[in-house]
PDB file of C-alpha atoms in Angstrom:
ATOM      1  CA  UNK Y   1     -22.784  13.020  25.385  1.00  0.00           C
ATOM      2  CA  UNK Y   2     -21.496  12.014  22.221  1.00  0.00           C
ATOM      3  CA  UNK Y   3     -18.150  14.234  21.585  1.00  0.00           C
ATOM      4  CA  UNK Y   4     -19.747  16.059  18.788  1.00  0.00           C
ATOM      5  CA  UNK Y   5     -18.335  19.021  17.556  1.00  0.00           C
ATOM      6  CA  UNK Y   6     -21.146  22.280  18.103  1.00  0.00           C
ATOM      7  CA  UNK Y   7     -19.131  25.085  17.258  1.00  0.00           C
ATOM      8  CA  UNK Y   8     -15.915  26.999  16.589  1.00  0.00           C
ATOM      9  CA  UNK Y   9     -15.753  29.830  17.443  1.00  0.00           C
ATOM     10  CA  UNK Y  10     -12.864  32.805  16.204  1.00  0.00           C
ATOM     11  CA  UNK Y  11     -13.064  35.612  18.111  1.00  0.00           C
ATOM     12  CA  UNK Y  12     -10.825  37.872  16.752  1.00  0.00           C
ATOM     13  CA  UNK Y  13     -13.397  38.204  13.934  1.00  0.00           C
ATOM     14  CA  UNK Y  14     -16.922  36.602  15.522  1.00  0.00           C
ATOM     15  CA  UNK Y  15     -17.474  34.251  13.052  1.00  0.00           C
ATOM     16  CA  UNK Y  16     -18.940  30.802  14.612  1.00  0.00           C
ATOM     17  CA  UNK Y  17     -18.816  27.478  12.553  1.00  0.00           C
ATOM     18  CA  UNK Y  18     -21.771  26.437  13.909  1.00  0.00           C
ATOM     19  CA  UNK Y  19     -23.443  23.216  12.097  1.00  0.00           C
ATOM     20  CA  UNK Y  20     -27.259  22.193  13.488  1.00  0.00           C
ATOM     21  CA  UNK Y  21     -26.823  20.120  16.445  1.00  0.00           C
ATOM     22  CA  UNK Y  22     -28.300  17.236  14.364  1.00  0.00           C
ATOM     23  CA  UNK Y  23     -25.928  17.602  11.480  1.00  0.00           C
ATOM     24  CA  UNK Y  24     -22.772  17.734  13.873  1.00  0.00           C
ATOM     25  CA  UNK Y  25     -20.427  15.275  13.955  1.00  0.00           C
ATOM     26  CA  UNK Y  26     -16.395  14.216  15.130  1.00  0.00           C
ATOM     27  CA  UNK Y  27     -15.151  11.276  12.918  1.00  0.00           C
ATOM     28  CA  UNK Y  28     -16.559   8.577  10.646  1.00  0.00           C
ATOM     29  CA  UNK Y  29     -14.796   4.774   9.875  1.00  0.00           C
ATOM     30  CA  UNK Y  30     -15.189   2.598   7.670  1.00  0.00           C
ATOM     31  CA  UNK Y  31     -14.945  -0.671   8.135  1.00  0.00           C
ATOM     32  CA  UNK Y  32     -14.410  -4.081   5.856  1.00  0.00           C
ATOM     33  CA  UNK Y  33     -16.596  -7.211   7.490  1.00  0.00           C
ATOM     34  CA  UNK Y  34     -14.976 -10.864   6.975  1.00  0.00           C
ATOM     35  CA  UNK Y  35     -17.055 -11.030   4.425  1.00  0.00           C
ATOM     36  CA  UNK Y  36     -15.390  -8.282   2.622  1.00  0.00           C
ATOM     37  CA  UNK Y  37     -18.764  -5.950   2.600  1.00  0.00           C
ATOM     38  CA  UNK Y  38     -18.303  -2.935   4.160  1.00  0.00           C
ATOM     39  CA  UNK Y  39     -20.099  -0.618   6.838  1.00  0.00           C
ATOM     40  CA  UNK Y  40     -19.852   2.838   8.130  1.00  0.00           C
ATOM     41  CA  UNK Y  41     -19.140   3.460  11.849  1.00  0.00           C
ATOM     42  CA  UNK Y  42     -20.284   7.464  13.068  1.00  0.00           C
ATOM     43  CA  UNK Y  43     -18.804   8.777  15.836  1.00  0.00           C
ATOM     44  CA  UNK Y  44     -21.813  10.955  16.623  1.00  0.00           C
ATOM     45  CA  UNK Y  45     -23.960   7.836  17.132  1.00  0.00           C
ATOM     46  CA  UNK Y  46     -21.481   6.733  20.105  1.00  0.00           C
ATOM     47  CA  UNK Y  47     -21.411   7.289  23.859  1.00  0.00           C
ATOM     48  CA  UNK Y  48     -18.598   9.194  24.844  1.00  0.00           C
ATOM     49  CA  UNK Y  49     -16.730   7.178  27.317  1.00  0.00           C
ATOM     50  CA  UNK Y  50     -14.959  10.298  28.966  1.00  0.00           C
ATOM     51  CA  UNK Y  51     -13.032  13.637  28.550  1.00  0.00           C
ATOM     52  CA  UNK Y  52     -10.297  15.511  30.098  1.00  0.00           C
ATOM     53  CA  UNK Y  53      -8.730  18.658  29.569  1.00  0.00           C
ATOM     54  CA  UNK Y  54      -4.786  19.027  30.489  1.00  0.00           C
ATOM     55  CA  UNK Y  55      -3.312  22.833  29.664  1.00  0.00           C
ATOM     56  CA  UNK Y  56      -4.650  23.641  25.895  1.00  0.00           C
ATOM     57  CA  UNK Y  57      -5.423  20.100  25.507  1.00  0.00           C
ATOM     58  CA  UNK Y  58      -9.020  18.541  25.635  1.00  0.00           C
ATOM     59  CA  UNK Y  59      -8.979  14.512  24.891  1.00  0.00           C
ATOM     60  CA  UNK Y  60     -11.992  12.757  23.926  1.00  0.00           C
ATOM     61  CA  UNK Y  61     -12.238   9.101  24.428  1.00  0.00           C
ATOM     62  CA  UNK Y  62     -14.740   6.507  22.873  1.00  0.00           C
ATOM     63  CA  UNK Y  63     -14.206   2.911  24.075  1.00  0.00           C
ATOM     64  CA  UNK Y  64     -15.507  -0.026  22.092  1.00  0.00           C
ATOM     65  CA  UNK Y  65     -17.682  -1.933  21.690  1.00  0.00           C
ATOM     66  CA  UNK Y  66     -18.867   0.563  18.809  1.00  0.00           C
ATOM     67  CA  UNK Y  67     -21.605  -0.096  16.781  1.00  0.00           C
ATOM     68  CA  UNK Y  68     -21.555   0.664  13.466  1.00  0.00           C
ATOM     69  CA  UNK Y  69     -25.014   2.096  11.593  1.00  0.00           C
ATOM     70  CA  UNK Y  70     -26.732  -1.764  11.270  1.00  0.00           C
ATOM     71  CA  UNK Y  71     -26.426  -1.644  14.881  1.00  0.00           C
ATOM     72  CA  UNK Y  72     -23.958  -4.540  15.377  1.00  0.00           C
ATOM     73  CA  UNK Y  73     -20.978  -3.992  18.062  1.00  0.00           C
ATOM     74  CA  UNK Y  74     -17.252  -3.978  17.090  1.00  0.00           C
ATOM     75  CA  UNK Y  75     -14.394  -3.657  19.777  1.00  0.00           C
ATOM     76  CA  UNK Y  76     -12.894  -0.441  18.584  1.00  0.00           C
ATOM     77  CA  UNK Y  77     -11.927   2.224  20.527  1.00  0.00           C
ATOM     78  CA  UNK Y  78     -10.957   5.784  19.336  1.00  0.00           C
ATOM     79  CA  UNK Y  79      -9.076   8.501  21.207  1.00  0.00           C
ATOM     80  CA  UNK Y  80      -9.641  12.252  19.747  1.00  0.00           C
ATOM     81  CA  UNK Y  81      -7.390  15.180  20.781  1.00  0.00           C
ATOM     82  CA  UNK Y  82      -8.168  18.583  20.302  1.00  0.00           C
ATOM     83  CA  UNK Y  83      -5.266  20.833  21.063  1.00  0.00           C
ATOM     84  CA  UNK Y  84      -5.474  24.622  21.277  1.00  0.00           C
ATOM     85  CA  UNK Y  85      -2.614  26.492  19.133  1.00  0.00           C
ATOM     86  CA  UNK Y  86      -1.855  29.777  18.175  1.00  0.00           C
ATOM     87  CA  UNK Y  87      -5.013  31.348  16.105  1.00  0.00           C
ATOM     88  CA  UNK Y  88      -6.659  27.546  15.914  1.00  0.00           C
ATOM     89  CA  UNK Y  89      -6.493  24.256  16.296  1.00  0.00           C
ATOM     90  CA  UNK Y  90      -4.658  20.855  16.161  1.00  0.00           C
ATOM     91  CA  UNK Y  91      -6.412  17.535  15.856  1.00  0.00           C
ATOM     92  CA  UNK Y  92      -5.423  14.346  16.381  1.00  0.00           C
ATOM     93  CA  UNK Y  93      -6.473  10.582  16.128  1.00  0.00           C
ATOM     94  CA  UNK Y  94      -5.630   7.386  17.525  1.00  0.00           C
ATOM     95  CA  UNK Y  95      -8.039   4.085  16.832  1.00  0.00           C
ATOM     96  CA  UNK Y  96      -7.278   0.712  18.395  1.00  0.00           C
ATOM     97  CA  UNK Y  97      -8.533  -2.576  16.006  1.00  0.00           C
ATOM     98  CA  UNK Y  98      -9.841  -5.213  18.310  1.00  0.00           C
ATOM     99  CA  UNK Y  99     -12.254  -6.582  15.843  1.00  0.00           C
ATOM    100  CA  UNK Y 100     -12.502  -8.911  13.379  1.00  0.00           C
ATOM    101  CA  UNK Y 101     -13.315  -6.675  10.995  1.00  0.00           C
ATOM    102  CA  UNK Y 102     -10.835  -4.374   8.930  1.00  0.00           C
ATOM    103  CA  UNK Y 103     -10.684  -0.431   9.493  1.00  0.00           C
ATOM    104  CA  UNK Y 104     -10.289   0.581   5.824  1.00  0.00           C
ATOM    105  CA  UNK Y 105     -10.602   4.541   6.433  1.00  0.00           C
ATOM    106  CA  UNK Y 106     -10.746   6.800   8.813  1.00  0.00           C
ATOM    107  CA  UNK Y 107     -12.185  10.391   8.508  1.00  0.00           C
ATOM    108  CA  UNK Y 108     -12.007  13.286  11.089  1.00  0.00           C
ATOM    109  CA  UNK Y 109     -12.219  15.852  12.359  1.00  0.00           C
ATOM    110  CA  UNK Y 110     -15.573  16.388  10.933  1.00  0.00           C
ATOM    111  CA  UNK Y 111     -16.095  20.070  10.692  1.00  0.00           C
ATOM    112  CA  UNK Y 112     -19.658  21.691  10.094  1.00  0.00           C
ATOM    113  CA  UNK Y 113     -21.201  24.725   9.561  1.00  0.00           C
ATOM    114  CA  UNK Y 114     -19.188  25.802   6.369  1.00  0.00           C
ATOM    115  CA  UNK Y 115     -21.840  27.049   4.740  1.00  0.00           C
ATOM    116  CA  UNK Y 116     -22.354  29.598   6.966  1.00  0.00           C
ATOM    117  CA  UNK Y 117     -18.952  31.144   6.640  1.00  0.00           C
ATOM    118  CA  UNK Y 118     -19.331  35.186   6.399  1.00  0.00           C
ATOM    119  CA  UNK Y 119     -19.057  37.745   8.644  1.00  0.00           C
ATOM    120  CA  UNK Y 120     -21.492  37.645  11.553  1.00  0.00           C
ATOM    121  CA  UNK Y 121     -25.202  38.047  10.100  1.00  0.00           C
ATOM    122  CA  UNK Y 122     -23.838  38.938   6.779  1.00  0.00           C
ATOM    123  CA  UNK Y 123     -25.259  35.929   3.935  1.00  0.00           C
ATOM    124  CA  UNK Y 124     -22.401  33.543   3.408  1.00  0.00           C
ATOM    125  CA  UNK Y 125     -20.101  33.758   0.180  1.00  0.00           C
ATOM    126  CA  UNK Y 126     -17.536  31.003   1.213  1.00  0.00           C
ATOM    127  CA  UNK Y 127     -15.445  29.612  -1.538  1.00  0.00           C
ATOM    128  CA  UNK Y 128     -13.199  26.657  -1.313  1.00  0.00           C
ATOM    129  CA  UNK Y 129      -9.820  26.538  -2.770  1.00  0.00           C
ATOM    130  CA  UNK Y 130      -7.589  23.756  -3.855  1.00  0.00           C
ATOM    131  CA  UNK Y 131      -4.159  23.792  -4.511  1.00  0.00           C
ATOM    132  CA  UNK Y 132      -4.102  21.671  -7.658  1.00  0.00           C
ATOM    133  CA  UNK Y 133      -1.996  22.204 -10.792  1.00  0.00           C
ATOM    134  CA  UNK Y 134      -4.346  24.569 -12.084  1.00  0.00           C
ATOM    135  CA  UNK Y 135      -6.065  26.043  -8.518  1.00  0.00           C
ATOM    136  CA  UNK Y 136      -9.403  24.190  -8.107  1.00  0.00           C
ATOM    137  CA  UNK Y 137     -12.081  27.247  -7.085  1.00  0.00           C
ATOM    138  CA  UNK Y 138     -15.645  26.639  -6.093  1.00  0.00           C
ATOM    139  CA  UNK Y 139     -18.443  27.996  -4.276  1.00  0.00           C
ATOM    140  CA  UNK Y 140     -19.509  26.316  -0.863  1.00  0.00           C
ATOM    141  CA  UNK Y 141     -22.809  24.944  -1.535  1.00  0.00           C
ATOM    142  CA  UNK Y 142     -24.149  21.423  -0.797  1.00  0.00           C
ATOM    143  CA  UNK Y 143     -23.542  19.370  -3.612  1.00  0.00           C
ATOM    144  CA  UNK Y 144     -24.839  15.977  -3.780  1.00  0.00           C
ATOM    145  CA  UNK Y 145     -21.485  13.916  -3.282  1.00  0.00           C
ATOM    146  CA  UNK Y 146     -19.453  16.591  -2.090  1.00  0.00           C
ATOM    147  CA  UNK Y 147     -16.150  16.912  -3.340  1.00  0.00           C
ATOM    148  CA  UNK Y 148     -12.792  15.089  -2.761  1.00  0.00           C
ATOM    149  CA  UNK Y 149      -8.745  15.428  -3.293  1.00  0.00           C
ATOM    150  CA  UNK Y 150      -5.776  13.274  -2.932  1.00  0.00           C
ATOM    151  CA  UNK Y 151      -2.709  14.048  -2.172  1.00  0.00           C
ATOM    152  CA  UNK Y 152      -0.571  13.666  -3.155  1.00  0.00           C
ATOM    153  CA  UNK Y 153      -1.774  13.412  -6.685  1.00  0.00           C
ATOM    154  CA  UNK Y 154      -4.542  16.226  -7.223  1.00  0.00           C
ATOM    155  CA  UNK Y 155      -3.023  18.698  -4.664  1.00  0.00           C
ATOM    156  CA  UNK Y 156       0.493  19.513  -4.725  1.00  0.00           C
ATOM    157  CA  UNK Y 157       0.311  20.870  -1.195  1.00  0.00           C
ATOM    158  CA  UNK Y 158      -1.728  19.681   1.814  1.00  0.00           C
ATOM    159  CA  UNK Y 159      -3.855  22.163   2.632  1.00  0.00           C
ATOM    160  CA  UNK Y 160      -7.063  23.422   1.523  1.00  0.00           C
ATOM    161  CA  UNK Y 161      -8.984  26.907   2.077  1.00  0.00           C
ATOM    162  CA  UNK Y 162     -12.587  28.250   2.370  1.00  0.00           C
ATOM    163  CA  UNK Y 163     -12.446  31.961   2.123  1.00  0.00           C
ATOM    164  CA  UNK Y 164     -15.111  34.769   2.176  1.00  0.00           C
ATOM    165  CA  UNK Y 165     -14.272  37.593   0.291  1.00  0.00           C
ATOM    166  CA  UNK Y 166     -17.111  39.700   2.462  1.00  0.00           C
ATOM    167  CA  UNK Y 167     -15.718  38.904   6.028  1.00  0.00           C
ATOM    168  CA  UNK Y 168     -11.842  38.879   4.808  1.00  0.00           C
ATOM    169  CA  UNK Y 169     -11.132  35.785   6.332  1.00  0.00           C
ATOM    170  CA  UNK Y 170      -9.937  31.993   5.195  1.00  0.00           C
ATOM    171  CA  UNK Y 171      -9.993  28.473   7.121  1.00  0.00           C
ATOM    172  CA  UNK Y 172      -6.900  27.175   6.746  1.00  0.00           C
ATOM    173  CA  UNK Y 173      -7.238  23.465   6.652  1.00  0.00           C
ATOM    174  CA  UNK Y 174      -4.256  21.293   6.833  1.00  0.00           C
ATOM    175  CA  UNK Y 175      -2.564  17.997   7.053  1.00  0.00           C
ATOM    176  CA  UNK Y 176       0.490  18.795   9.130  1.00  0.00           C
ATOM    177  CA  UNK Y 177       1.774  14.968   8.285  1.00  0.00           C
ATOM    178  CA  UNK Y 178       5.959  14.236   8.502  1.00  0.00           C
ATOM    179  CA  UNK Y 179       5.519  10.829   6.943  1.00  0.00           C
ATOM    180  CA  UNK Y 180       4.746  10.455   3.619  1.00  0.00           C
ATOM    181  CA  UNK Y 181       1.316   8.637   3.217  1.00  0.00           C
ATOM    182  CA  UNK Y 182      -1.588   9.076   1.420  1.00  0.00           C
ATOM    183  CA  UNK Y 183      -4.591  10.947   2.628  1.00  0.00           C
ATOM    184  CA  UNK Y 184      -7.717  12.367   1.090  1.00  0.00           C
ATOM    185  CA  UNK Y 185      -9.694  16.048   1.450  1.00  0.00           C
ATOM    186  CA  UNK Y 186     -13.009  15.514   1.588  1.00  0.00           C
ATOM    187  CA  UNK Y 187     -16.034  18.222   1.727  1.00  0.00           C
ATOM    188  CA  UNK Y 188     -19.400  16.172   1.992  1.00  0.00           C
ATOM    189  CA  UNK Y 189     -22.963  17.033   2.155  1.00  0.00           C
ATOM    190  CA  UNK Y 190     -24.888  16.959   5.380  1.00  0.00           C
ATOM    191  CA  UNK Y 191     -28.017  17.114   6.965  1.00  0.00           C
ATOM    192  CA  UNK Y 192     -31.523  16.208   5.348  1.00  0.00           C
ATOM    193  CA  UNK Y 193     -33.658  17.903   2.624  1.00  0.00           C
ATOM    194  CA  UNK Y 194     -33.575  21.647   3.035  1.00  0.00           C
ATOM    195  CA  UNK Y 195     -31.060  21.417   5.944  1.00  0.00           C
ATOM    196  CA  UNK Y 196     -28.253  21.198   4.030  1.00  0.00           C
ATOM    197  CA  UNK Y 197     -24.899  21.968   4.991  1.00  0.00           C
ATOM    198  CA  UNK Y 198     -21.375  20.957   4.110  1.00  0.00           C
ATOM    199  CA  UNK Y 199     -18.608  19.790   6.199  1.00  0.00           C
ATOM    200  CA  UNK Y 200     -14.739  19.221   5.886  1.00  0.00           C
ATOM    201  CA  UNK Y 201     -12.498  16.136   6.977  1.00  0.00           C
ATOM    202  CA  UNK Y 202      -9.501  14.550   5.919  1.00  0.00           C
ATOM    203  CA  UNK Y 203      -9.513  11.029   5.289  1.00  0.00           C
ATOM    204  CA  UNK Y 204      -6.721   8.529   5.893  1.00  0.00           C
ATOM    205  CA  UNK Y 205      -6.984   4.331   4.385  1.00  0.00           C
ATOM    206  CA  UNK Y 206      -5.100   2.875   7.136  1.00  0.00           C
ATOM    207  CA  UNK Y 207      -6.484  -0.593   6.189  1.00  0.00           C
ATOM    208  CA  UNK Y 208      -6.125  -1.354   9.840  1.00  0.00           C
ATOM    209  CA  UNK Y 209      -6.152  -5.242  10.217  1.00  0.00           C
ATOM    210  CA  UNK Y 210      -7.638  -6.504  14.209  1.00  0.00           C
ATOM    211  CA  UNK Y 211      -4.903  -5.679  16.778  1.00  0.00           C
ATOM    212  CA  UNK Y 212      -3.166  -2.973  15.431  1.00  0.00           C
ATOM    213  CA  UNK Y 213      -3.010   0.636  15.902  1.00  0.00           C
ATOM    214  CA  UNK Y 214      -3.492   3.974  13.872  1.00  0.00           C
ATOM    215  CA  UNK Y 215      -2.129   7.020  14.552  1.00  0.00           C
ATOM    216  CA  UNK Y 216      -3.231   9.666  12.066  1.00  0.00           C
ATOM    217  CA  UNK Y 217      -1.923  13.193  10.856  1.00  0.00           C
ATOM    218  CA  UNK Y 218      -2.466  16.343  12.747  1.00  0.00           C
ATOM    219  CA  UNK Y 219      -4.683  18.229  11.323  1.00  0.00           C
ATOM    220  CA  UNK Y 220      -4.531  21.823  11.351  1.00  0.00           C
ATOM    221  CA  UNK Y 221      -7.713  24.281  11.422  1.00  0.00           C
ATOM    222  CA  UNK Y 222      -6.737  28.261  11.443  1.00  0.00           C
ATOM    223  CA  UNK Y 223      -8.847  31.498  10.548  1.00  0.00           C
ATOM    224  CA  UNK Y 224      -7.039  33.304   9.141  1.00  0.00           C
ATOM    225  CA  UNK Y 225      -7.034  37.341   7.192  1.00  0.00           C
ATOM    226  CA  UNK Y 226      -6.884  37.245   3.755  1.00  0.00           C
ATOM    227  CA  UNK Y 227      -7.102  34.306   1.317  1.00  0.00           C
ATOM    228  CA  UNK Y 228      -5.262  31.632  -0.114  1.00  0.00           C
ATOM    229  CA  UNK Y 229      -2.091  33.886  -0.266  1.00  0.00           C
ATOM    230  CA  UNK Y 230      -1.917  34.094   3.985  1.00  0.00           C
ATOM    231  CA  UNK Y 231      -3.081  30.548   3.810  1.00  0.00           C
ATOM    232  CA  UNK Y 232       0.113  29.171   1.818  1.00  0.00           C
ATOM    233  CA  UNK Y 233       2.411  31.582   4.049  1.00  0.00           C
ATOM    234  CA  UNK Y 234       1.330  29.162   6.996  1.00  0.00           C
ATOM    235  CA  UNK Y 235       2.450  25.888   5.149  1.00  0.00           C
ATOM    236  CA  UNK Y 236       5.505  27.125   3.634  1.00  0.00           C
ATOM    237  CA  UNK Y 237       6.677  27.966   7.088  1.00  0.00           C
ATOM    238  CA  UNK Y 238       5.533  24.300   8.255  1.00  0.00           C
ATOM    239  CA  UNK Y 239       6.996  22.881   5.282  1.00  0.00           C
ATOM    240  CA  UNK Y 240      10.307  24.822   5.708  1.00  0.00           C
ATOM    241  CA  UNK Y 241      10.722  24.231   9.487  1.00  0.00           C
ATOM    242  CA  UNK Y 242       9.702  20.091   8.665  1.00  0.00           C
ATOM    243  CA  UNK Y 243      11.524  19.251   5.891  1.00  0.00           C
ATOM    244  CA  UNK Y 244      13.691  22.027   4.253  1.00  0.00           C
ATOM    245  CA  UNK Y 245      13.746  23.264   1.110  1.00  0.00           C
ATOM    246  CA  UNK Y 246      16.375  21.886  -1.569  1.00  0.00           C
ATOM    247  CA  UNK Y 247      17.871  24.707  -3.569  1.00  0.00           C
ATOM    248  CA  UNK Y 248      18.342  24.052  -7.057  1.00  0.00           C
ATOM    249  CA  UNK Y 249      21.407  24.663  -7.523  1.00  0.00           C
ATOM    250  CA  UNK Y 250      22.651  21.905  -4.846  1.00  0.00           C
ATOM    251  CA  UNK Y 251      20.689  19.260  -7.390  1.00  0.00           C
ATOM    252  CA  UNK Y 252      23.208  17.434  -9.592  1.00  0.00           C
ATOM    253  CA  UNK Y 253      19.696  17.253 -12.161  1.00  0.00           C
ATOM    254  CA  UNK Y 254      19.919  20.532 -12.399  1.00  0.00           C
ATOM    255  CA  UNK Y 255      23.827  20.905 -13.699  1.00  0.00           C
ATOM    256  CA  UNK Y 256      23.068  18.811 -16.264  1.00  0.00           C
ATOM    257  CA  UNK Y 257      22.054  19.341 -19.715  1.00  0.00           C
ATOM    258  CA  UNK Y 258      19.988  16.140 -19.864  1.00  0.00           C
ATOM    259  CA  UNK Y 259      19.912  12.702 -17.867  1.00  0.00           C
ATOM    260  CA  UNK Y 260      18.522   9.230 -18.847  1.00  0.00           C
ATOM    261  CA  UNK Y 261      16.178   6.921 -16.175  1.00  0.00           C
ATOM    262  CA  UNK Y 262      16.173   3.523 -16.903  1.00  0.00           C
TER     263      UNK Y 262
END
């Protein structure tokens, strides 16, 4: 009824993401009043207006008025594709601005249930890893605040991994983006006291002013064997086929002894 995500499910391995249905979610906005204050807008709290499914592709569509958690309407409308690709999944989103107000950020898809990554009935051990200069490594545990990562900026490549060691598998999490923007990894807290889980999104500022459009990144969601090392294989060859790779030695830098930026 309201385009929440319940589950994924890989079944080369049996291991369900699986958040409670209370805690489960699709995408959050935020949005900047004329007053400049700002609200949040969660996509779990709206009706879904309809669905369809065309080959691998199911489309979820939420048209406005929403209303944002204070209740008051806004004439937004948001269009969510889910696309099935080889081991996971693509998303997509598309938000149209017919309010007044201004949609500063955008966060999707919201995936739950991290905390219970293991291997089926096994207690979970899921760690998240960052590619930042020095690899970021963490448990997955709810963590008032959660955690967040730019790129670029903190990560030097946009992806991001949970792995459990016990099960021998990693979510590859991705920003498949071929423009060069600015976007955010975030891993937040959900639920309510001692029903607490964590979920991942990636979070784009569009800054989206009333009649315009946003079109975010695919994002990418694979399980995957192995860890971080079969993660990165799957970016480099997204990377690679996207945007090349320059060699070295065809840098004019890098025949020089030293060069001066003014």
């Amino acid at each position: 009824t309201n385009g929440a995500i319940l589950r994924i499910h890989d079944a080369s391995s049996g291991i369900t993401l699986a958040p409670s249905p209370a805690q489960a979610e699709n995408f959050r906005l935020t949005l900047q009043k004329p007053d400049r204050t700002t609200i949040a807008l969660l996509g779990k709290d709206q009706a879904l207006s309809g669905s369809r499914v065309d080959g691998g592709a199911l489309t979820l569509d939420w048209k406005g008025p929403l209303k944002d958690t204070a209740g008051a309407g806004h004439d937004i409308s948001v269009r969510m594709t889910i696309t099935a690709t080889a081991g996971g999944l693509t998303f997509g989103l598309h938000a149209t601005n017919g309010s007044q107000a201004k949609v500063q950020e955008a966060w999707y898809p919201m995936v739950g249930g991290l905390t219970g990554f293991a291997s089926a009935g096994d207690k979970s051990d899921a760690t998240l890893w960052i590619p930042t200069s020095t690899p970021t490594e963490r448990p997955v545990i709810p963590t008032a605040g959660g955690a967040s990562f730019g790129y670029p900026g903190q990560m030097n490549m946009s992806f991001a991994c949970v792995h459990s060691k016990s099960a021998g598998r990693t979510i590859y999490f991705a920003a498949h983006d071929s423009m060069a923007r600015y976007k955010t990894f975030r891993f937040v807290e959900t639920g309510s006291p001692g029903a607490r889980d964590m979920a991942a999104c990636i979070q784009h500022t569009p800054i989206l002013p009333s009649g315009q459009e946003f079109d975010g990144s695919p994002v990418v969601l694979r399980f995957v064997e192995g860890d971080w090392v079969s993660a990165a294989r799957i970016y480099r060859e997204w990377f690679t086929k996207t945007f090349g790779i320059v060699q070295p030695a065809d840098d004019w830098m890098r025949r020089q002894s030293f060069f001066l930026m003014t």
